[in-house]
mmCIF file of C-alpha atoms in Angstrom:
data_model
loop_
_atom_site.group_PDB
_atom_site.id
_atom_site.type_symbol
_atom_site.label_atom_id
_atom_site.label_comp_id
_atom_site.label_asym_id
_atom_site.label_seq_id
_atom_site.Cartn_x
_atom_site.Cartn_y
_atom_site.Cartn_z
ATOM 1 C CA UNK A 15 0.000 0.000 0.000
ATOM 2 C CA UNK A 16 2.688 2.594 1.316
ATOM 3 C CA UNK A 17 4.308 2.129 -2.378
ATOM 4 C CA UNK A 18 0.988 3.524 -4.351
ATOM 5 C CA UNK A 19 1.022 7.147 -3.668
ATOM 6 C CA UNK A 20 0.385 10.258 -6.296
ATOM 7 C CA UNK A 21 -2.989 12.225 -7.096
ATOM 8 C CA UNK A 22 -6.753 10.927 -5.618
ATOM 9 C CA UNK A 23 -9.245 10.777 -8.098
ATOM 10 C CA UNK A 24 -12.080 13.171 -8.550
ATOM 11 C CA UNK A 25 -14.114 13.174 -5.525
ATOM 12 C CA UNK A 26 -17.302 12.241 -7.414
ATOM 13 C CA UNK A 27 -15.768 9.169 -8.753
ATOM 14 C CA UNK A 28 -14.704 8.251 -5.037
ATOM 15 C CA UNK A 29 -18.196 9.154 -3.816
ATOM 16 C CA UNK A 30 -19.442 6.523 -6.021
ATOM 17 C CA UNK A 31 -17.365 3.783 -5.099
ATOM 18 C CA UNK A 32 -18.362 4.349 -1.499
ATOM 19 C CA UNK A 33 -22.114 4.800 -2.789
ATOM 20 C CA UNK A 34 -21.732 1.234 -4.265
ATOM 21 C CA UNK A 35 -19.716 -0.604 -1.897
ATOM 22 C CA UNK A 36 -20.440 1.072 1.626
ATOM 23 C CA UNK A 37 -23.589 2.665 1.278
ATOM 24 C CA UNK A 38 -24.171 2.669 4.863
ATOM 25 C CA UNK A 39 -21.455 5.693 5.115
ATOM 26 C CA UNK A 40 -23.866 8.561 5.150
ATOM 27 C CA UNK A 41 -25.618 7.098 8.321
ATOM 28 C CA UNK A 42 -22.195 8.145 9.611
ATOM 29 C CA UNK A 43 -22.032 10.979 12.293
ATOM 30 C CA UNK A 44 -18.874 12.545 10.775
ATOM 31 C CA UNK A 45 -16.597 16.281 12.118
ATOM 32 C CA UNK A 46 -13.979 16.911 9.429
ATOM 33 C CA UNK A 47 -11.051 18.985 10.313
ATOM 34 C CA UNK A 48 -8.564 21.022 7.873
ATOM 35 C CA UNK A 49 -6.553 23.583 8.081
ATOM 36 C CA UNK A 50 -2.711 23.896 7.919
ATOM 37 C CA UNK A 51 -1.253 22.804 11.251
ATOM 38 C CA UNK A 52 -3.022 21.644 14.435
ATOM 39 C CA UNK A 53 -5.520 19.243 12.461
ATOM 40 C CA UNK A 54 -4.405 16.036 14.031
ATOM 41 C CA UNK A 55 -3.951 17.425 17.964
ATOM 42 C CA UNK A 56 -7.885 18.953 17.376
ATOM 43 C CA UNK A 57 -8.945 15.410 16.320
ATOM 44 C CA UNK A 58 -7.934 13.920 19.153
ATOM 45 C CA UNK A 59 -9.169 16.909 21.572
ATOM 46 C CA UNK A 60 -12.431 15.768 20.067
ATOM 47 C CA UNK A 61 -11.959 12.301 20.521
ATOM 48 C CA UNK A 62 -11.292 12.586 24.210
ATOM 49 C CA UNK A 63 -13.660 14.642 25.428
ATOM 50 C CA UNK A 64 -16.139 12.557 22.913
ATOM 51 C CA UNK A 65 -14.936 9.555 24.419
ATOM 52 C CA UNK A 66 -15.134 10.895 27.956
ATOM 53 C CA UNK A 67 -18.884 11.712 27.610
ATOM 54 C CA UNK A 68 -19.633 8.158 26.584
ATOM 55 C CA UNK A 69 -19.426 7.937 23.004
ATOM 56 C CA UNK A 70 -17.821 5.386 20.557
ATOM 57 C CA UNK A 71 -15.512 7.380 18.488
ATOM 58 C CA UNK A 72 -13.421 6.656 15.266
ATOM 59 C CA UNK A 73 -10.724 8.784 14.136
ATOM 60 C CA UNK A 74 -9.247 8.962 10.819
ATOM 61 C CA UNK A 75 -5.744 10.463 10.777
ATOM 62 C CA UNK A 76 -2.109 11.094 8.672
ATOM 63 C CA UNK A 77 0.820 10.251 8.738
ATOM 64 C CA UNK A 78 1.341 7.338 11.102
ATOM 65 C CA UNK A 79 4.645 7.842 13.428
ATOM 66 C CA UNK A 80 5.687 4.082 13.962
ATOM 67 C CA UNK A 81 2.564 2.161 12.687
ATOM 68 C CA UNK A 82 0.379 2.857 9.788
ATOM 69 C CA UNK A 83 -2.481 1.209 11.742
ATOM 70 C CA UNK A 84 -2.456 4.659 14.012
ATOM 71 C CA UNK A 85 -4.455 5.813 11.120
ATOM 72 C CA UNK A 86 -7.622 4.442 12.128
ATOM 73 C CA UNK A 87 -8.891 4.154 15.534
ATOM 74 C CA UNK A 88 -11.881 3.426 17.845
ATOM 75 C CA UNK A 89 -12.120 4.698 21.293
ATOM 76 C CA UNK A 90 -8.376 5.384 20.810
ATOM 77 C CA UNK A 91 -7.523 1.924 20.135
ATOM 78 C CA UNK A 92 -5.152 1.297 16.942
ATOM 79 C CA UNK A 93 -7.352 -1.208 14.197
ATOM 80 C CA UNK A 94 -5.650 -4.728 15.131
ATOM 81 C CA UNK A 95 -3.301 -6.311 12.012
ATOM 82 C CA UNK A 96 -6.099 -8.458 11.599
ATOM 83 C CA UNK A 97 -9.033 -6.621 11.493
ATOM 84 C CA UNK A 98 -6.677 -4.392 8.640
ATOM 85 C CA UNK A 99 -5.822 -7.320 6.545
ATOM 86 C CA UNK A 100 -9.593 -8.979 6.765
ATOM 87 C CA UNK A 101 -10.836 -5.312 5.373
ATOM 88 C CA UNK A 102 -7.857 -5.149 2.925
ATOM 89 C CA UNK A 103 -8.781 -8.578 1.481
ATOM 90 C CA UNK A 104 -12.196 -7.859 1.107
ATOM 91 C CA UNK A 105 -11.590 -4.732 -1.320
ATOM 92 C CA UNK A 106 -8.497 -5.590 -2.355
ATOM 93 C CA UNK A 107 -9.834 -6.478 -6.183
ATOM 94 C CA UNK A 108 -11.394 -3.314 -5.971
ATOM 95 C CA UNK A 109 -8.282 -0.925 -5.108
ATOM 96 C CA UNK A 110 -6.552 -2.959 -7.863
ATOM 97 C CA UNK A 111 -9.222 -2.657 -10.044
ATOM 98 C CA UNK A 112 -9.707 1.434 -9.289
ATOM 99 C CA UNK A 113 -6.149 2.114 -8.594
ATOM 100 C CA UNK A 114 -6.485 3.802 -5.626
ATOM 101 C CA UNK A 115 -4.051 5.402 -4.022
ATOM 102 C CA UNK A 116 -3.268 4.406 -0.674
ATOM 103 C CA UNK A 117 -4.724 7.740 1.102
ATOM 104 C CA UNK A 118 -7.536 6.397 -0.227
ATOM 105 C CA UNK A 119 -7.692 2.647 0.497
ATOM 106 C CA UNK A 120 -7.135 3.900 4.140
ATOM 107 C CA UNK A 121 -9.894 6.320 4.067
ATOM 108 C CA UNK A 122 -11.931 3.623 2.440
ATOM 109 C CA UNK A 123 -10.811 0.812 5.048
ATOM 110 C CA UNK A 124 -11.541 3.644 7.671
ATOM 111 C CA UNK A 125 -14.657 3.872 6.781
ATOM 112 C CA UNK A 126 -15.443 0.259 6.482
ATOM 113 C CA UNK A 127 -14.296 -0.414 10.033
ATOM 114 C CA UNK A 128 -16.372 2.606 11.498
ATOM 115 C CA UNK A 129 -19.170 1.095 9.714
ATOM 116 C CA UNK A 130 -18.868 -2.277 11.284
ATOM 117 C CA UNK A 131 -17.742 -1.248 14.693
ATOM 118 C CA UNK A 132 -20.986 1.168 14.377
ATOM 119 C CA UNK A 133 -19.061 4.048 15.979
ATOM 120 C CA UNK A 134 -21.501 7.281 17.419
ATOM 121 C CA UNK A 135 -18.950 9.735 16.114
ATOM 122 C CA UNK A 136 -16.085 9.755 13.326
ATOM 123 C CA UNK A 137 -13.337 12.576 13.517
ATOM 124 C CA UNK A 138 -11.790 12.595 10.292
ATOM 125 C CA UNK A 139 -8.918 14.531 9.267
ATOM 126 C CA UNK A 140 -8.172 16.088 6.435
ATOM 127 C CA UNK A 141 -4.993 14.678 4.453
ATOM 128 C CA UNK A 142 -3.785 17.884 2.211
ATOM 129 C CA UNK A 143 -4.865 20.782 0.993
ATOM 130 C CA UNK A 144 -9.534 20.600 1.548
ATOM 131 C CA UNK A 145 -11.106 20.922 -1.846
ATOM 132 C CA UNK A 146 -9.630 17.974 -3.641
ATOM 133 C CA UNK A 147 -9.195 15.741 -0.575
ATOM 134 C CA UNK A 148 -10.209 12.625 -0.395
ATOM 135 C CA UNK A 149 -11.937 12.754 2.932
ATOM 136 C CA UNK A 150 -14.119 15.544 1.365
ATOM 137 C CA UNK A 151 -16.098 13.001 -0.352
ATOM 138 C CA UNK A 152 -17.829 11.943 2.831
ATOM 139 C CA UNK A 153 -20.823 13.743 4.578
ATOM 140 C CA UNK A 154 -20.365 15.695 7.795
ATOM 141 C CA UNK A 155 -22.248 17.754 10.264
ATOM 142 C CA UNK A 156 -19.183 19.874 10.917
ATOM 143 C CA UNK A 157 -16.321 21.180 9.103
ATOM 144 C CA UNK A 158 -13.539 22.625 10.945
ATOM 145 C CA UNK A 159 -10.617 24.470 9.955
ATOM 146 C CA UNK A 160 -7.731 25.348 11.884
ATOM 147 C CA UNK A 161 -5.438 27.658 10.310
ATOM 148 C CA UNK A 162 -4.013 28.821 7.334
ATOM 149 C CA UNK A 163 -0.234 28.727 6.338
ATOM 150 C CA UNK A 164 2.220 28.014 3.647
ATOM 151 C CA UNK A 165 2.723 24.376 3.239
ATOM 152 C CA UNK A 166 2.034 22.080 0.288
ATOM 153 C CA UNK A 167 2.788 24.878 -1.675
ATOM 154 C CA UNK A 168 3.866 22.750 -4.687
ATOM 155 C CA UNK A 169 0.205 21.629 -4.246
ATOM 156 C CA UNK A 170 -2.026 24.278 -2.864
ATOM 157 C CA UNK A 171 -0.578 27.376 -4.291
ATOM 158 C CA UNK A 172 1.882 30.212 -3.276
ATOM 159 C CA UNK A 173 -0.522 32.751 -1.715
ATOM 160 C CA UNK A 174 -2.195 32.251 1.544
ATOM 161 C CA UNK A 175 -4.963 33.621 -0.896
ATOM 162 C CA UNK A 176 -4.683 30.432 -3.313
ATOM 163 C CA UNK A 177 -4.153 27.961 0.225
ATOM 164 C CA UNK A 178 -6.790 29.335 1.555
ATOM 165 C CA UNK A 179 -9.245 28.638 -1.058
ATOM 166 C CA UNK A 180 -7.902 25.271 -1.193
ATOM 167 C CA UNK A 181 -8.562 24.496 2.468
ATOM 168 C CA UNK A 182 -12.030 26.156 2.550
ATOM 169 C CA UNK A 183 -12.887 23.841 -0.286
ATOM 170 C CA UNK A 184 -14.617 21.087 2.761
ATOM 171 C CA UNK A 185 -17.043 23.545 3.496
ATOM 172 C CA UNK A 186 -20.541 22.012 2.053
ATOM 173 C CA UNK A 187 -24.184 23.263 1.866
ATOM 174 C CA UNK A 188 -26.059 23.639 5.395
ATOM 175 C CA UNK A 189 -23.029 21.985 7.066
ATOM 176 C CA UNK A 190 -21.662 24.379 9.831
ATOM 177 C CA UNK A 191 -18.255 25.299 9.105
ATOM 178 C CA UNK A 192 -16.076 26.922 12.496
ATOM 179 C CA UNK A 193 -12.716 28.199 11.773
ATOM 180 C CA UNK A 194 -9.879 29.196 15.119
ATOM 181 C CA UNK A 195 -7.720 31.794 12.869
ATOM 182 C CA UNK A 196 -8.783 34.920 11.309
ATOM 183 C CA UNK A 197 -6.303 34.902 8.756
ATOM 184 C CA UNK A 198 -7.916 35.154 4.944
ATOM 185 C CA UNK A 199 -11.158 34.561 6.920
ATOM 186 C CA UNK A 200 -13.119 37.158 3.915
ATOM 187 C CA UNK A 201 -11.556 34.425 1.771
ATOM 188 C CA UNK A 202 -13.372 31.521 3.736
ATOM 189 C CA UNK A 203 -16.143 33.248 4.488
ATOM 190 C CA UNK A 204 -16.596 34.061 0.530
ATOM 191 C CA UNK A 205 -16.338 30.293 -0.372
ATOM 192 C CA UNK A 206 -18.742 30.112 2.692
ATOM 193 C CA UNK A 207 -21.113 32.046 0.730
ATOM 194 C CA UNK A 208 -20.757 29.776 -2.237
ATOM 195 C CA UNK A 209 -20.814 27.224 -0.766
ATOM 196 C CA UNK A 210 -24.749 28.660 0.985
ATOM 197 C CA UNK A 211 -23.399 27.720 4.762
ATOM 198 C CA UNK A 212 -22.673 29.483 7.697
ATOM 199 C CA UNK A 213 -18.858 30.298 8.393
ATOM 200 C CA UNK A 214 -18.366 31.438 12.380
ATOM 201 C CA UNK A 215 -15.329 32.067 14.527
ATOM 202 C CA UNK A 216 -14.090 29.469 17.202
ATOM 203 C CA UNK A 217 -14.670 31.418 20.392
ATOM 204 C CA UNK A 218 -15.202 29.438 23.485
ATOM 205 C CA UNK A 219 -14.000 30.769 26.880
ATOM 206 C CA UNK A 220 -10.851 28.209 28.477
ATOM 207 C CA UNK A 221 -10.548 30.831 31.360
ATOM 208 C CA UNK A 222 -12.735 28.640 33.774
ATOM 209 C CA UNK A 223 -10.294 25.814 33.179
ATOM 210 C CA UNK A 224 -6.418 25.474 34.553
ATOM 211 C CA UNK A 225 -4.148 25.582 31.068
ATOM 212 C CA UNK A 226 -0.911 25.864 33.149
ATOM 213 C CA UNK A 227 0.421 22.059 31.564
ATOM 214 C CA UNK A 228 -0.438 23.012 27.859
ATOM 215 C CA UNK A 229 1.450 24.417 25.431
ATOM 216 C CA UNK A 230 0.311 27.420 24.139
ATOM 217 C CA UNK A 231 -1.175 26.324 20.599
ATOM 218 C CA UNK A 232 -2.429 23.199 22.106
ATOM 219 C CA UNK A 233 -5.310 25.960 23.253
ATOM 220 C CA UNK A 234 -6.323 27.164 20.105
ATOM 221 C CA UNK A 235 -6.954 23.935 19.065
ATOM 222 C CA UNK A 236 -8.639 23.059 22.731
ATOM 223 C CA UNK A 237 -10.561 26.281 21.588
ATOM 224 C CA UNK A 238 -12.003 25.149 17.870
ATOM 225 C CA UNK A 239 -12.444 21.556 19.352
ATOM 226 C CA UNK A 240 -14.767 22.953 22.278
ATOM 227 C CA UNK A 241 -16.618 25.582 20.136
ATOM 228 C CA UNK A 242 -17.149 22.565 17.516
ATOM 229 C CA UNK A 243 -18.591 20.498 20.359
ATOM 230 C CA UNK A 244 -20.975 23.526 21.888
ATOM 231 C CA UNK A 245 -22.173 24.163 18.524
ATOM 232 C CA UNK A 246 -23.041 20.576 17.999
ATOM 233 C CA UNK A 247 -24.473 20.414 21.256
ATOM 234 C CA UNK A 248 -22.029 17.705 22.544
ATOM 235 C CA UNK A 249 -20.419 19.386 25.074
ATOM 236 C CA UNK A 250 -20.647 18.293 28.971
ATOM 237 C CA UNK A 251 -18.230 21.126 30.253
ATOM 238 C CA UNK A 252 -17.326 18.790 33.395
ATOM 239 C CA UNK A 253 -15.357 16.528 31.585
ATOM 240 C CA UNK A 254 -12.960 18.986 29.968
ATOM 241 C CA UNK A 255 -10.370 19.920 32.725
ATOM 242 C CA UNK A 256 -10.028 15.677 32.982
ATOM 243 C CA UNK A 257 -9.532 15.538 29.221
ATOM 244 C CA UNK A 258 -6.746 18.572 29.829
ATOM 245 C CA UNK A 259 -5.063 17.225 32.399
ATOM 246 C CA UNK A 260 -4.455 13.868 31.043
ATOM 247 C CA UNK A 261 -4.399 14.918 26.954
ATOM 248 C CA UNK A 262 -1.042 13.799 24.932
ATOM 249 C CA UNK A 263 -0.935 13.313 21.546
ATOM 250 C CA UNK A 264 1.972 11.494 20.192
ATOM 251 C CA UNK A 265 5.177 13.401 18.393
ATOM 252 C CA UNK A 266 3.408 16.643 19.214
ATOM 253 C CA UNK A 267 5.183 18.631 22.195
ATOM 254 C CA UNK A 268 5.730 14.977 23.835
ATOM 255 C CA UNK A 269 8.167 14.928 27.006
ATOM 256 C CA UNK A 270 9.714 11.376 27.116
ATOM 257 C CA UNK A 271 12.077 11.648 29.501
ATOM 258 C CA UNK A 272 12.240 13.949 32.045
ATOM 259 C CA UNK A 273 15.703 14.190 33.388
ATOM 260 C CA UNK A 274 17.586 15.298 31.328
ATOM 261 C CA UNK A 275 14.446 16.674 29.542
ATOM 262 C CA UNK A 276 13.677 15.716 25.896
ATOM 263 C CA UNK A 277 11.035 16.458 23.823
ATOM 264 C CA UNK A 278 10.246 15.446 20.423
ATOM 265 C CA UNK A 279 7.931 17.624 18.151
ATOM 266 C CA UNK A 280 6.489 16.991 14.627
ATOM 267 C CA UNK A 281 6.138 20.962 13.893
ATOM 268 C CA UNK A 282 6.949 20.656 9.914
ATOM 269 C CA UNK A 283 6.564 24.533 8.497
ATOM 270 C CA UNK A 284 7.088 27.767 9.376
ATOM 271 C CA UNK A 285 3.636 28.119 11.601
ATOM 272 C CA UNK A 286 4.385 25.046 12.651
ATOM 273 C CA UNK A 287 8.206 25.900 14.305
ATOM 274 C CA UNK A 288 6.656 29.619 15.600
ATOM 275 C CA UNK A 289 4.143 27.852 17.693
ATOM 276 C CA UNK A 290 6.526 25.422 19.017
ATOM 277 C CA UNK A 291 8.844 28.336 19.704
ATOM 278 C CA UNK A 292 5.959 29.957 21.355
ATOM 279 C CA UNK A 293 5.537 27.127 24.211
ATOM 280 C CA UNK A 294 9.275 26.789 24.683
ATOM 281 C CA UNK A 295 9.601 29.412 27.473
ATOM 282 C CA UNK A 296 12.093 28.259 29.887
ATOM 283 C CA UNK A 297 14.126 26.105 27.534
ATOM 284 C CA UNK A 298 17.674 26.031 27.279
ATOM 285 C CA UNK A 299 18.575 22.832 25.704
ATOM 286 C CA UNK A 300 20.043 21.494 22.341
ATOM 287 C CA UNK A 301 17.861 21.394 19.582
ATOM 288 C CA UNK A 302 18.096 18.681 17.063
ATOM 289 C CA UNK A 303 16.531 19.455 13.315
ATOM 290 C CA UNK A 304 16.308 17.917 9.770
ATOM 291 C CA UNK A 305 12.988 18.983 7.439
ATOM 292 C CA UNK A 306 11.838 17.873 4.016
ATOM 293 C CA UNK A 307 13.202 18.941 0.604
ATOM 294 C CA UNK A 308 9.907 20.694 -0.268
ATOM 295 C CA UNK A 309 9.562 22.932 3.028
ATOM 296 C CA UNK A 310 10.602 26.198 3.656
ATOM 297 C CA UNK A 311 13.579 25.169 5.737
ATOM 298 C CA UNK A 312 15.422 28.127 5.721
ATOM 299 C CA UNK A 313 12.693 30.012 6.905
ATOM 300 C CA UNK A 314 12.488 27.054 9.948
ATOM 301 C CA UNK A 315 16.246 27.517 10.865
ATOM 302 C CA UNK A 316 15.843 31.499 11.271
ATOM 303 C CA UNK A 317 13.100 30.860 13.258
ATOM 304 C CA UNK A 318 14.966 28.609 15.810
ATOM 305 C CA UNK A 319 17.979 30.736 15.842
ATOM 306 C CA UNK A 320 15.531 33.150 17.766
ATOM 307 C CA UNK A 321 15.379 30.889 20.350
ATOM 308 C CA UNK A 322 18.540 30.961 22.988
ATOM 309 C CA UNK A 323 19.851 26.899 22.018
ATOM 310 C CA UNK A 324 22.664 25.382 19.991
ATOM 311 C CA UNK A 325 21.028 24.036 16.655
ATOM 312 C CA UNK A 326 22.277 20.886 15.490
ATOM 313 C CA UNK A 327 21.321 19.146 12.114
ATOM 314 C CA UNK A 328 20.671 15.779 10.990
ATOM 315 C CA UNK A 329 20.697 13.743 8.320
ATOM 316 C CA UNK A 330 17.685 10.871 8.590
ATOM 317 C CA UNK A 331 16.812 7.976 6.398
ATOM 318 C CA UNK A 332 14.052 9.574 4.018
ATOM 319 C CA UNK A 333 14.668 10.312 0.092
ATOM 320 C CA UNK A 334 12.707 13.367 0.871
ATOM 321 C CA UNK A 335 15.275 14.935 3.134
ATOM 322 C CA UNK A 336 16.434 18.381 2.719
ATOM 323 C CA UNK A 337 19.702 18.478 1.689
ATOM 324 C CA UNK A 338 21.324 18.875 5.045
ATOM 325 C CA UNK A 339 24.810 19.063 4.437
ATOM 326 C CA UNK A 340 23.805 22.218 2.015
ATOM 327 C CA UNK A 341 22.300 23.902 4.871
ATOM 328 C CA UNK A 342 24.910 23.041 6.769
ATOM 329 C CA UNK A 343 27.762 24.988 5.342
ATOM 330 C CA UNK A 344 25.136 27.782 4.143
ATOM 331 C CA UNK A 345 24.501 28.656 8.234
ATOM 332 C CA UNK A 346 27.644 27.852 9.463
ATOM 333 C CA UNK A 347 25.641 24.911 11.824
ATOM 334 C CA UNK A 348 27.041 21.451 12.996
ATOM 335 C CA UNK A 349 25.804 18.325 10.821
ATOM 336 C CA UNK A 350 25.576 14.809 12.240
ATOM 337 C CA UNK A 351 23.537 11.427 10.867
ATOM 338 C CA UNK A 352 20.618 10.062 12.973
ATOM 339 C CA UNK A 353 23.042 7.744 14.689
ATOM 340 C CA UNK A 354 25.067 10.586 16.281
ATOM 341 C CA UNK A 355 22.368 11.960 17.570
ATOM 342 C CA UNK A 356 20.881 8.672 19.268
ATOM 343 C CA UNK A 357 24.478 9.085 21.139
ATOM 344 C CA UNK A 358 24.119 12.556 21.942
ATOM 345 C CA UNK A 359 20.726 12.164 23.359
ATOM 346 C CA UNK A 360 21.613 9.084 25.422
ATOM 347 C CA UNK A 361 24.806 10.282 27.134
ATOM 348 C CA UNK A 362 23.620 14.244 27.173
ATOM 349 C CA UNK A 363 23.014 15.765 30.544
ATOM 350 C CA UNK A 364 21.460 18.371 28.964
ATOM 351 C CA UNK A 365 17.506 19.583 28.021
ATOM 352 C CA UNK A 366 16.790 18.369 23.983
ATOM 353 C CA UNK A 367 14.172 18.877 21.973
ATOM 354 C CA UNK A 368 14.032 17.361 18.584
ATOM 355 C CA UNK A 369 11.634 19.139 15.623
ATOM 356 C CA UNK A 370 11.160 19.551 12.206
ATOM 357 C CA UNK A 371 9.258 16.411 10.420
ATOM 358 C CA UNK A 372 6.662 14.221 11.437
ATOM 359 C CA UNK A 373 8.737 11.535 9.538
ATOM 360 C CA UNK A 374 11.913 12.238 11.562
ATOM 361 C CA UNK A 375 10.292 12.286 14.858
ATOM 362 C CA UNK A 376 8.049 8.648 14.214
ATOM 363 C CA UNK A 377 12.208 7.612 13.807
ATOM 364 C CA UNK A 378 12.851 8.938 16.991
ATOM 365 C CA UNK A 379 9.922 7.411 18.727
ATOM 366 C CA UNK A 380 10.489 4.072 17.299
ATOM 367 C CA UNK A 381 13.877 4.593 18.644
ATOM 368 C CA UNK A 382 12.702 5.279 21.866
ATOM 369 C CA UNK A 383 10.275 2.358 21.839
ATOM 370 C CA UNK A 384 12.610 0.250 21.046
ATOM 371 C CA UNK A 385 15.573 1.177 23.605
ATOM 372 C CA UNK A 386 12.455 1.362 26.373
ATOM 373 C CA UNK A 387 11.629 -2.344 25.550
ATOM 374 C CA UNK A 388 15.723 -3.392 25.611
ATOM 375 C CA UNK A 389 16.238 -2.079 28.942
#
């Protein structure tokens, strides 16, 4: 599957597939969630607080960090190998026969299992860009967008104009649409307009709640999730400060290990690395960073020589890397491979914090995982 990637076909023609093989998808209580960063930590604010309340809740998310079954979920619980491969067999002829890509046998398989595990809610995020995504096939009561910022550009276009556009293209006909950031919001609210539903701002008060553990975009995205929920009328307020003061979501601001401190982070563009810059107050450490070719890296590495650490880059296994060594000798910054850094980090005494690709952080986890379950 992971070796069939490229473009999705036109929505319609995925629409119909579903139509004649899952029919029983638009009995589906679905929230879709775009924007440009934040999509995946909103998903799972509304799968915990969901979940808390008493509902059955699947989530469709991308990428996976160590497993690609992390993609689909119920009540937080990764599909089982076999549950995957019994679905895969089943439509396998089909996604031969189609040529779909494998965004979109996952989506499909997501769907399937949400059918049969007859789920009360779905959380489904978008995979790139809005209008053209595959997940915008399905029906949904909400559509949610979290921000807007350069990334995809290849894709989605140069302007925040053009992105924007691009990621207010989920918004459908009498389906309320809730976006956290005000930037090209006369954009979204035009295709709005088209698009005859109602566009409003994410606005619900956090100060009754203690925030003091979060970092600081974790509550904009605590914000759209909770105004989603309100406007949906799902929302028990007494579960929330439970949901806050347990919430993690994996490669995103994660502390594993405490002393010394490291944290891993999958912030991958330029919003991205200024609002993990914003929640670093305090931090002194080494920071560790390698990005893809196609994203504005030197705009990344100015960022984080704002912050008061030594930058260090590395080189991971990926043919998508940036080229490292390049960047390198262009800012005068230390270079070492992915196995110099698992020696730093182990025999450091000092705070770390590794950022810069979702990719390059699921390596680090599985590193992690791996030395956890040696020891």
């Amino acid at each position: 599957m992971e070796s069939i990637r490229g473009r999705n076909h036109p929505l319609s023609l995925f629409r119909g597939w579903l139509d004649e093989y899952l029919p029983e998808y638009t009995a589906l209580n679905l929230i879709q969630v775009g924007g440009t960063n934040g999509k995946g930590s909103t998903c799972q604010w509304l799968n915990f607080i969901l979940e808390k309340e008493g509902y059955k809740v699947g989530v469709f998310t991308s990428p996976h960090l160590i497993s690609h079954t992390e993609r689909i979920r119920v009540n937080s619980e990764n599909i089982s190998f076999e549950r995957w491969e019994m679905i895969f067999d089943k439509y396998e002829q089909l996604f031969k026969e189609k040529e779909f890509t494998m965004f979109e046998m996952d989506l499909f398989m997501a769907v399937a299992y949400f059918i049969a595990e007859r789920i009360d809610w779905g959380i489904i995020e978008v995979g790139m860009g809005g209008r053209l995504d595959a997940t915008t096939a399905l029906n949904y009561k909400a559509t949610l967008i979290t921000n807007i910022g350069k990334d995809h550009m290849e894709y989605l276009g140069e302007t925040l104009h053009d992105i924007a556009i691009e990621k207010s293209g989920i918004f459908k006909p009498d389906v309320p649409a809730i976006a956290y950031d005000t930037t090209c919001f006369s954009v979204m609210e035009e295709q709005a307009l088209q698009k005859h539903t109602s566009l409003v701002v994410a606005d619900y008060d956090l100060s009754r709640y203690d925030l003091s553990k979060l970092p600081a975009y974790q509550r904009e995205n605590l914000t759209l999730a909770l105004s989603a929920l309100e406007m949906l009328h799902l929302l028990k307020p007494a579960v929330v400060q439970e949901v806050i003061n347990s919430f993690v979501w994996e490669g995103r601001f994660m502390v594993v290990r405490e002393d010394p401190l490291l944290i891993v982070d999958g912030a991958h563009n330029v919003p991205g690395i200024q609002a993990l810059i914003r929640s670093l107050k305090g931090f002194h450490g080494t920071i560790y960073f390698s990005a893809l070719k196609e994203k504005e890296v030197d705009r990344m590495i100015r960022i984080l020589f704002e912050f008061d650490s030594d930058l260090v880059l590395v080189h991971f296994d990926s043919y998508r890397v940036c080229d490292i060594e390049g960047m390198a000798q262009r800012f005068g910054l230390p270079c070492i491979t992915f196995e110099e850094m698992k020696y730093e980090l182990d025999h450091t005494q000092g705070d770390s914090l590794v950022c810069g690709s979702l990719y390059f952080i699921g390596d680090v986890l599985k590193w992690v995982e791996k030395s956890r379950n040696h020891k």
